[in-house]
GROMACS .gro file of C-alpha atoms in nm:
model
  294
    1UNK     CA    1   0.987   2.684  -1.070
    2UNK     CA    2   1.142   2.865  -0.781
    3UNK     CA    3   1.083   2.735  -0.445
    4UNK     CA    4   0.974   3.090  -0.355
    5UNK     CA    5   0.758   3.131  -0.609
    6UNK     CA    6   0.514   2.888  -0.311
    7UNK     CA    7   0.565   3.169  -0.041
    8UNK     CA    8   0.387   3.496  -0.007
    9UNK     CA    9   0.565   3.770  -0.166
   10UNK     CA   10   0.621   3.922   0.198
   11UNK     CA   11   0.800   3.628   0.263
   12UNK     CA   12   1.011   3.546  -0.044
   13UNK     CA   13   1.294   3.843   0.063
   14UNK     CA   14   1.363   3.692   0.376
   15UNK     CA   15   1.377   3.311   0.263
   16UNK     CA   16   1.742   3.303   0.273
   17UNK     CA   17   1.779   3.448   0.592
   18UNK     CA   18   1.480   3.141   0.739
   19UNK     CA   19   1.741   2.923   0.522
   20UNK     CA   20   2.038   3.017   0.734
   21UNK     CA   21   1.862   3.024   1.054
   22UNK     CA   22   1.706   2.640   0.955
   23UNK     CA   23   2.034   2.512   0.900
   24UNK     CA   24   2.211   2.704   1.222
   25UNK     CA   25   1.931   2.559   1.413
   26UNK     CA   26   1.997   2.193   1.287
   27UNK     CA   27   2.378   2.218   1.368
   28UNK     CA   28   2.303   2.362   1.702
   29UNK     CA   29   2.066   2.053   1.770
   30UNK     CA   30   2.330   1.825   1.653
   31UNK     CA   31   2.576   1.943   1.928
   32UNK     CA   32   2.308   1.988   2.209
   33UNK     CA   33   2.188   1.633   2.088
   34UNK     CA   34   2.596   1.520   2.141
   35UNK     CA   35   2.831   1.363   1.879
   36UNK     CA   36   2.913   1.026   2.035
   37UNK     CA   37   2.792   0.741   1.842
   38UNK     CA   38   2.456   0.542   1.917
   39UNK     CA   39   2.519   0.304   2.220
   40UNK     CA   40   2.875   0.480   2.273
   41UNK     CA   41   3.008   0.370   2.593
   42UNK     CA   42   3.091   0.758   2.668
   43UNK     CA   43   2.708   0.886   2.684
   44UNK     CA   44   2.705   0.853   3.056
   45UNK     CA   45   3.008   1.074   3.033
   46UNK     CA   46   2.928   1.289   2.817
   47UNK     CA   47   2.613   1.402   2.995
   48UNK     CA   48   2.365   1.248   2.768
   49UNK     CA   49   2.187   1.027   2.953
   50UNK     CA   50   2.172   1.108   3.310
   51UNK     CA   51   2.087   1.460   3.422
   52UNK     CA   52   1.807   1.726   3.354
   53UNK     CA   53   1.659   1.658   2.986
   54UNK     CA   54   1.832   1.356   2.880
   55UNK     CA   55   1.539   1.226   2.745
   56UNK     CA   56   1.533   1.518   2.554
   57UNK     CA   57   1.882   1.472   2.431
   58UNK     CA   58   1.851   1.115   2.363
   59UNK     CA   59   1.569   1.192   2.142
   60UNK     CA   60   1.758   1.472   1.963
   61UNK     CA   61   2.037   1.251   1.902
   62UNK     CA   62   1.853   0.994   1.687
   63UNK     CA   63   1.593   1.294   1.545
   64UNK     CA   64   1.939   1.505   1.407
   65UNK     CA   65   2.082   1.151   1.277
   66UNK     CA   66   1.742   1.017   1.081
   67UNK     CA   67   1.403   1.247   0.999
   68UNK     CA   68   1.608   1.605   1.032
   69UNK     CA   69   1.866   1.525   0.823
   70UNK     CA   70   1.608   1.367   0.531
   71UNK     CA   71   1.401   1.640   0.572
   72UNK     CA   72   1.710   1.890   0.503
   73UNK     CA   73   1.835   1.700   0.216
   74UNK     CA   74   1.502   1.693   0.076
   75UNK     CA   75   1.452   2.067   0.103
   76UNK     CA   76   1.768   2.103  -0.058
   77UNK     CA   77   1.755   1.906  -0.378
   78UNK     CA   78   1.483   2.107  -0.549
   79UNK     CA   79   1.637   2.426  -0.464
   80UNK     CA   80   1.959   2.342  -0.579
   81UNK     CA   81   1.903   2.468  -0.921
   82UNK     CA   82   1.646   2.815  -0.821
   83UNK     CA   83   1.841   2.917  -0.557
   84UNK     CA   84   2.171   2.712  -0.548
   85UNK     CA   85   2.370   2.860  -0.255
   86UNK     CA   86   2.057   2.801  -0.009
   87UNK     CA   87   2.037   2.400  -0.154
   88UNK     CA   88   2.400   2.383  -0.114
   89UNK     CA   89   2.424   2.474   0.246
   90UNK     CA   90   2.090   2.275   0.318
   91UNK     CA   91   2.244   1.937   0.138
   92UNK     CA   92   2.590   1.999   0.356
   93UNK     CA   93   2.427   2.050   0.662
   94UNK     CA   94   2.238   1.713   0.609
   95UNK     CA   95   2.550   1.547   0.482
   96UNK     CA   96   2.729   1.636   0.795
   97UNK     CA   97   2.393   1.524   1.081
   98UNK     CA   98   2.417   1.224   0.909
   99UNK     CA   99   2.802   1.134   0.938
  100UNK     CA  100   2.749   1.281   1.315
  101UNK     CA  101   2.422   1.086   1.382
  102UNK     CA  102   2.339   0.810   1.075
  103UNK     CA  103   2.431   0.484   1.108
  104UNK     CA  104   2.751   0.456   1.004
  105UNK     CA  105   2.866   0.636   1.258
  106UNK     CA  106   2.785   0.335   1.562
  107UNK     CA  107   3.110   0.158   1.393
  108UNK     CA  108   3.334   0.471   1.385
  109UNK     CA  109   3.580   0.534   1.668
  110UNK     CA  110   3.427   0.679   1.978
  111UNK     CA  111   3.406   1.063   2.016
  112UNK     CA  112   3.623   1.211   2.304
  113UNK     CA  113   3.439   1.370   2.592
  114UNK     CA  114   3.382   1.722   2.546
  115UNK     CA  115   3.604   1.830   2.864
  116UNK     CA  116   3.929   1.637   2.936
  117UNK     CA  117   4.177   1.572   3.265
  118UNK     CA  118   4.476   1.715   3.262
  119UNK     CA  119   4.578   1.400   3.076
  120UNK     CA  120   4.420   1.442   2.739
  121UNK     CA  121   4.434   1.033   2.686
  122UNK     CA  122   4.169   1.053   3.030
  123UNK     CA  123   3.813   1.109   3.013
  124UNK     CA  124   3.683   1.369   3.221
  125UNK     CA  125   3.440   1.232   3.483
  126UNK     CA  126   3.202   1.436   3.630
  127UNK     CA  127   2.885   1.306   3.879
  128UNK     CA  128   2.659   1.519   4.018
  129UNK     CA  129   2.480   1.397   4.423
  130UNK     CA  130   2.229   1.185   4.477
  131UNK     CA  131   2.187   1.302   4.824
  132UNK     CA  132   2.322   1.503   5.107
  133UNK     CA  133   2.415   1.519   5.439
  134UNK     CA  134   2.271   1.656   5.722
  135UNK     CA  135   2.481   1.678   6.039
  136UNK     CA  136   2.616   1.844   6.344
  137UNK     CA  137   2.934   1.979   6.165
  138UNK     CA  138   2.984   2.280   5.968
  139UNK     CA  139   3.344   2.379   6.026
  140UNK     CA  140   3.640   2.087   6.011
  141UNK     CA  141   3.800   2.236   6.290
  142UNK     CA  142   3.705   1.994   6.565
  143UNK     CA  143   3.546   1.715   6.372
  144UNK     CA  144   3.570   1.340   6.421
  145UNK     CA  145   3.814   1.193   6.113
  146UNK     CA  146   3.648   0.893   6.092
  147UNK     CA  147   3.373   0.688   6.230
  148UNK     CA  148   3.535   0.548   6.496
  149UNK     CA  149   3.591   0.855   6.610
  150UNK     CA  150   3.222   0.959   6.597
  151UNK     CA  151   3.007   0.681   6.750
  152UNK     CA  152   2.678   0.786   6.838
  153UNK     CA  153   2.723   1.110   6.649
  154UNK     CA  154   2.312   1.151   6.479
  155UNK     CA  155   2.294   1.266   6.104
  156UNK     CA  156   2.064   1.206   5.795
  157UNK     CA  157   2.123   1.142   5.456
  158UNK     CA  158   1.878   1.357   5.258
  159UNK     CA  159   1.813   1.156   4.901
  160UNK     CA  160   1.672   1.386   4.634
  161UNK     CA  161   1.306   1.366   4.570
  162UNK     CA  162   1.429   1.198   4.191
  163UNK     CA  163   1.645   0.879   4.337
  164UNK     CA  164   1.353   0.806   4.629
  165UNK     CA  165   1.249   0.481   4.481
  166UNK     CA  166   1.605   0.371   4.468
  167UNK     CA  167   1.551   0.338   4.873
  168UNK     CA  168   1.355   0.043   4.815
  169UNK     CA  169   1.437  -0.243   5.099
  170UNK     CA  170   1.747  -0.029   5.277
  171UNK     CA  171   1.579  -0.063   5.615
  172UNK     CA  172   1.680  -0.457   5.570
  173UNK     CA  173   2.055  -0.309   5.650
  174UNK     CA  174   2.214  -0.190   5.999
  175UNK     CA  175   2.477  -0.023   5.811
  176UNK     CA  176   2.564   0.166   5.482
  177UNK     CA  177   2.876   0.267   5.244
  178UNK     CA  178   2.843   0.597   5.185
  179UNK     CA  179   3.043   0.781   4.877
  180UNK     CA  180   3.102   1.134   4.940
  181UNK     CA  181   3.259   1.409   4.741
  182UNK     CA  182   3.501   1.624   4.970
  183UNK     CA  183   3.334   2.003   4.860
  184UNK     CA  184   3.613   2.177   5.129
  185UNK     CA  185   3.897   2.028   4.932
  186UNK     CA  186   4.056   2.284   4.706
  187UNK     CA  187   4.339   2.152   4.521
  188UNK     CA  188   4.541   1.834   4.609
  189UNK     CA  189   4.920   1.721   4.744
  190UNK     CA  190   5.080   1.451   4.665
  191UNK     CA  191   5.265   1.397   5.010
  192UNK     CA  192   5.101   1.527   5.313
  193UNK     CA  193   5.139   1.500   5.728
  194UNK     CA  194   4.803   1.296   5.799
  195UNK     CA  195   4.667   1.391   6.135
  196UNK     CA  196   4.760   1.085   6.292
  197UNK     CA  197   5.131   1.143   6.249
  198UNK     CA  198   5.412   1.399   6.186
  199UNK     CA  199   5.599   1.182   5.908
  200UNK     CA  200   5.479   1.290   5.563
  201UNK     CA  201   5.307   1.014   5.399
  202UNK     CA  202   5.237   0.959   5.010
  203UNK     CA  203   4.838   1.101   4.976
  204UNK     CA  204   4.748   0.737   4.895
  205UNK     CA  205   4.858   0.607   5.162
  206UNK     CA  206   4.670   0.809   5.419
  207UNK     CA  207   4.322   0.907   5.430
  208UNK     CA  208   4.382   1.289   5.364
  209UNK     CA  209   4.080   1.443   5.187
  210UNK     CA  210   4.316   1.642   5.032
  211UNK     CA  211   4.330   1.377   4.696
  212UNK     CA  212   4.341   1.425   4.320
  213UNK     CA  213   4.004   1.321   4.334
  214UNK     CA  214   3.850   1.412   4.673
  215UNK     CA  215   3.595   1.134   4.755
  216UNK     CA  216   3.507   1.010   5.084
  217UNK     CA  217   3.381   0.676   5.218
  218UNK     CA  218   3.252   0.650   5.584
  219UNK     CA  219   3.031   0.292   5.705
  220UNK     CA  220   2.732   0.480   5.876
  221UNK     CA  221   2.516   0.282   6.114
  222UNK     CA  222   2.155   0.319   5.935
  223UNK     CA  223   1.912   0.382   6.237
  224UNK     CA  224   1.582   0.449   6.048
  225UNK     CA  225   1.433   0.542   5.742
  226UNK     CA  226   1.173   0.850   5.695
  227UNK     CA  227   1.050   0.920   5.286
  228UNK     CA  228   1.349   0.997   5.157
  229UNK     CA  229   1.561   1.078   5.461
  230UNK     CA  230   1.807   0.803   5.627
  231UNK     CA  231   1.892   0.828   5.965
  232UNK     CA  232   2.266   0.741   6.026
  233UNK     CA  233   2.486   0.779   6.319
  234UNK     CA  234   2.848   0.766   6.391
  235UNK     CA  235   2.847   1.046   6.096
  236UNK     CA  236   3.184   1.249   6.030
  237UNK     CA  237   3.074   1.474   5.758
  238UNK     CA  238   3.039   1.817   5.707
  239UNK     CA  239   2.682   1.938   5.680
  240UNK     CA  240   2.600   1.944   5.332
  241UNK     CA  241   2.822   1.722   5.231
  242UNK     CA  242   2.726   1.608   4.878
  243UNK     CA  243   2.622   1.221   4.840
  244UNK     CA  244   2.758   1.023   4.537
  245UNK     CA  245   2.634   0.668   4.609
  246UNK     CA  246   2.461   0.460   4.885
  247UNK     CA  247   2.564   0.104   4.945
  248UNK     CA  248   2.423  -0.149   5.165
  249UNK     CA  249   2.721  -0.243   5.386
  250UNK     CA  250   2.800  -0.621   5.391
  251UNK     CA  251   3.093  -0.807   5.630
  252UNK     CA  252   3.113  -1.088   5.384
  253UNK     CA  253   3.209  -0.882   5.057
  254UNK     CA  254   3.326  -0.557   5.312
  255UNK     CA  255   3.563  -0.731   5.569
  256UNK     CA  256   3.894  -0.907   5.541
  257UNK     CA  257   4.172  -0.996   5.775
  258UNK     CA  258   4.429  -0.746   5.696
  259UNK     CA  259   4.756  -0.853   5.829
  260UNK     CA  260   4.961  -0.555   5.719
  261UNK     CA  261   4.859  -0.195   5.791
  262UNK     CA  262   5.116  -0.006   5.688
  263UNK     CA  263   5.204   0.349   5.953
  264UNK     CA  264   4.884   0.286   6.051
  265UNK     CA  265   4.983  -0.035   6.261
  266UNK     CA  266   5.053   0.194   6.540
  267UNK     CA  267   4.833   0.509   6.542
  268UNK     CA  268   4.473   0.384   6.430
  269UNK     CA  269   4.329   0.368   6.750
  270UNK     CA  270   4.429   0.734   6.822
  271UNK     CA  271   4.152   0.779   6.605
  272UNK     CA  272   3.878   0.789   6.840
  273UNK     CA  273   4.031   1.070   7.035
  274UNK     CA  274   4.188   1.255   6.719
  275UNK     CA  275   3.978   1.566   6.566
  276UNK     CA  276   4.043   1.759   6.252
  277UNK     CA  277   4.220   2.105   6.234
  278UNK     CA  278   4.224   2.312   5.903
  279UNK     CA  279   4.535   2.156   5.730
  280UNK     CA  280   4.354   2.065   5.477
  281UNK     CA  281   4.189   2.294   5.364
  282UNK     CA  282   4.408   2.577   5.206
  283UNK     CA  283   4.394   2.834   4.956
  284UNK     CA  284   4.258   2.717   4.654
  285UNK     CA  285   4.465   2.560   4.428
  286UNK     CA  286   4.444   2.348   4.125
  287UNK     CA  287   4.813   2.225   4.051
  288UNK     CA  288   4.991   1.922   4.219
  289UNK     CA  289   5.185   1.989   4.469
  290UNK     CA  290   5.514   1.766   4.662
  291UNK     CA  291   5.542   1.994   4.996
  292UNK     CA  292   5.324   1.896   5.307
  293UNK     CA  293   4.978   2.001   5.392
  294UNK     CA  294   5.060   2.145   5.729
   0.00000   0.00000   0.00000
């Protein structure tokens, strides 16, 4: 007996069309549910477990690989032979949840990131802030370039409301490692004349925020802790600077004898007078470039 012959008559015209739209909707909750195996190393990559709804994802991953694909297949069987090109599509779409979600695929080669580096062989990272920083600063032109050069200099670290309980027993530390992403940075070069010298340095060499990747890390004297607010000094940020990570800073793991220091050997203390200028921030640009920043 038909499978339609169960609906309404109103209905029965339009079953194909729910057909299509059930089986669009199960391929659509495959991909927002993400195709990387169960306990794939690449989730936290791809997005799927950190950020708004991942709970929500998570739970779509393992609902597309088990109860949505049984429940297609089983829709599909009996109408295979009433209404053959609506079983067909249901059975393929709950073939092809399961390869994506079932079990067999935790032992199949991980899934690539969605977005790639300019290296396709490199996963594309992405993070989004944990906090951000409030200080004195809102143009570079003029600012401290390091700590050094701003002691004293008040600030706050304003955590989001989400990562407050991660705050738990910071006030036991006088100072913090802060991870920063450099938002002013447009672009990157690979050889640039730091502000502490004329010479053109390799960018990893220096301390240029101009980078590949442009992430900051400044040791901020932790002064007091409010909710979810820190209260730093000797801060060299822009306001607004977004926050990537907070680490409790430790001299035994954080402080070694360095007996080489490259250019630097002769310049660093220059820091505590030196301020930025706008060198590094140009025009935007995305590609690699060999000539200096100046």
């Amino acid at each position: 007996m038909p499978f339609a012959s169960f609906l309404p008559a109103a209905l029965a015209p339009v079953l194909p069309v729910l057909l299509l739209a059930l089986t669009a909707l199960a391929v659509l909750l495959a991909f927002e549910a993400g195709c990387a195996p169960r306990g794939n190393a690449h989730d936290g990559e791809l997005g799927l477990t950190t950020g708004r709804g991942a709970a929500m994802r998570l739970r779509l991953r393992e609902l597309c690989g088990g109860p949505l694909a049984l429940l297609l297949a089983g829709l599909g069987v009996p109408l295979l032979w009433p209404e053959p090109e609506a079983g067909v599509a249901l059975l393929a779409t709950a073939t092809a949840l399961h390869l994506l979600r079932g079990p067999a695929a935790a032992h199949a080669a991980p899934h690539s990131p969605p977005q790639q580096a300019a290296d396709p062989k490199t996963p594309h990272i992405s993070y989004a802030p944990v906090a951000h920083m409030r200080t004195p600063f809102t143009d570079v032109r003029g600012m401290p370039i390091q700590p050094v050069g701003a002691q004293g200099v008040a600030g706050s670290i304003d955590v989001l409301p989400e990562f407050a309980q991660g705050l738990a027993d910071i006030e036991g530390f006088s100072h913090l490692l802060v991870i920063y992403h450099l938002h002013e940075c447009k672009g990157f070069t690979l050889r640039v004349k730091p502000f502490l010298d004329n010479d053109e340095h390799g960018v990893f060499a220096t301390r240029s925020p101009r980078r590949p990747n442009p992430i900051g890390i400044s040791v901020l004297r932790l002064t007091g802790v409010t909710g979810n607010r820190l209260h730093v000094e000797n801060v060299d940020m822009l306001d607004g600077t977004p926050v990537l990570d907070i680490k409790p800073y430790v001299p035994t793991f954080d402080v070694w004898d360095a007996d080489r220091t490259g250019w630097f050997a002769t310049v660093a203390d220059n820091a505590v007078q030196c301020r930025a200028d706008d060198r590094f921030v140009p025009a935007d640009t995305t590609q690699p470039q060999t000539g200096g920043a100046s």
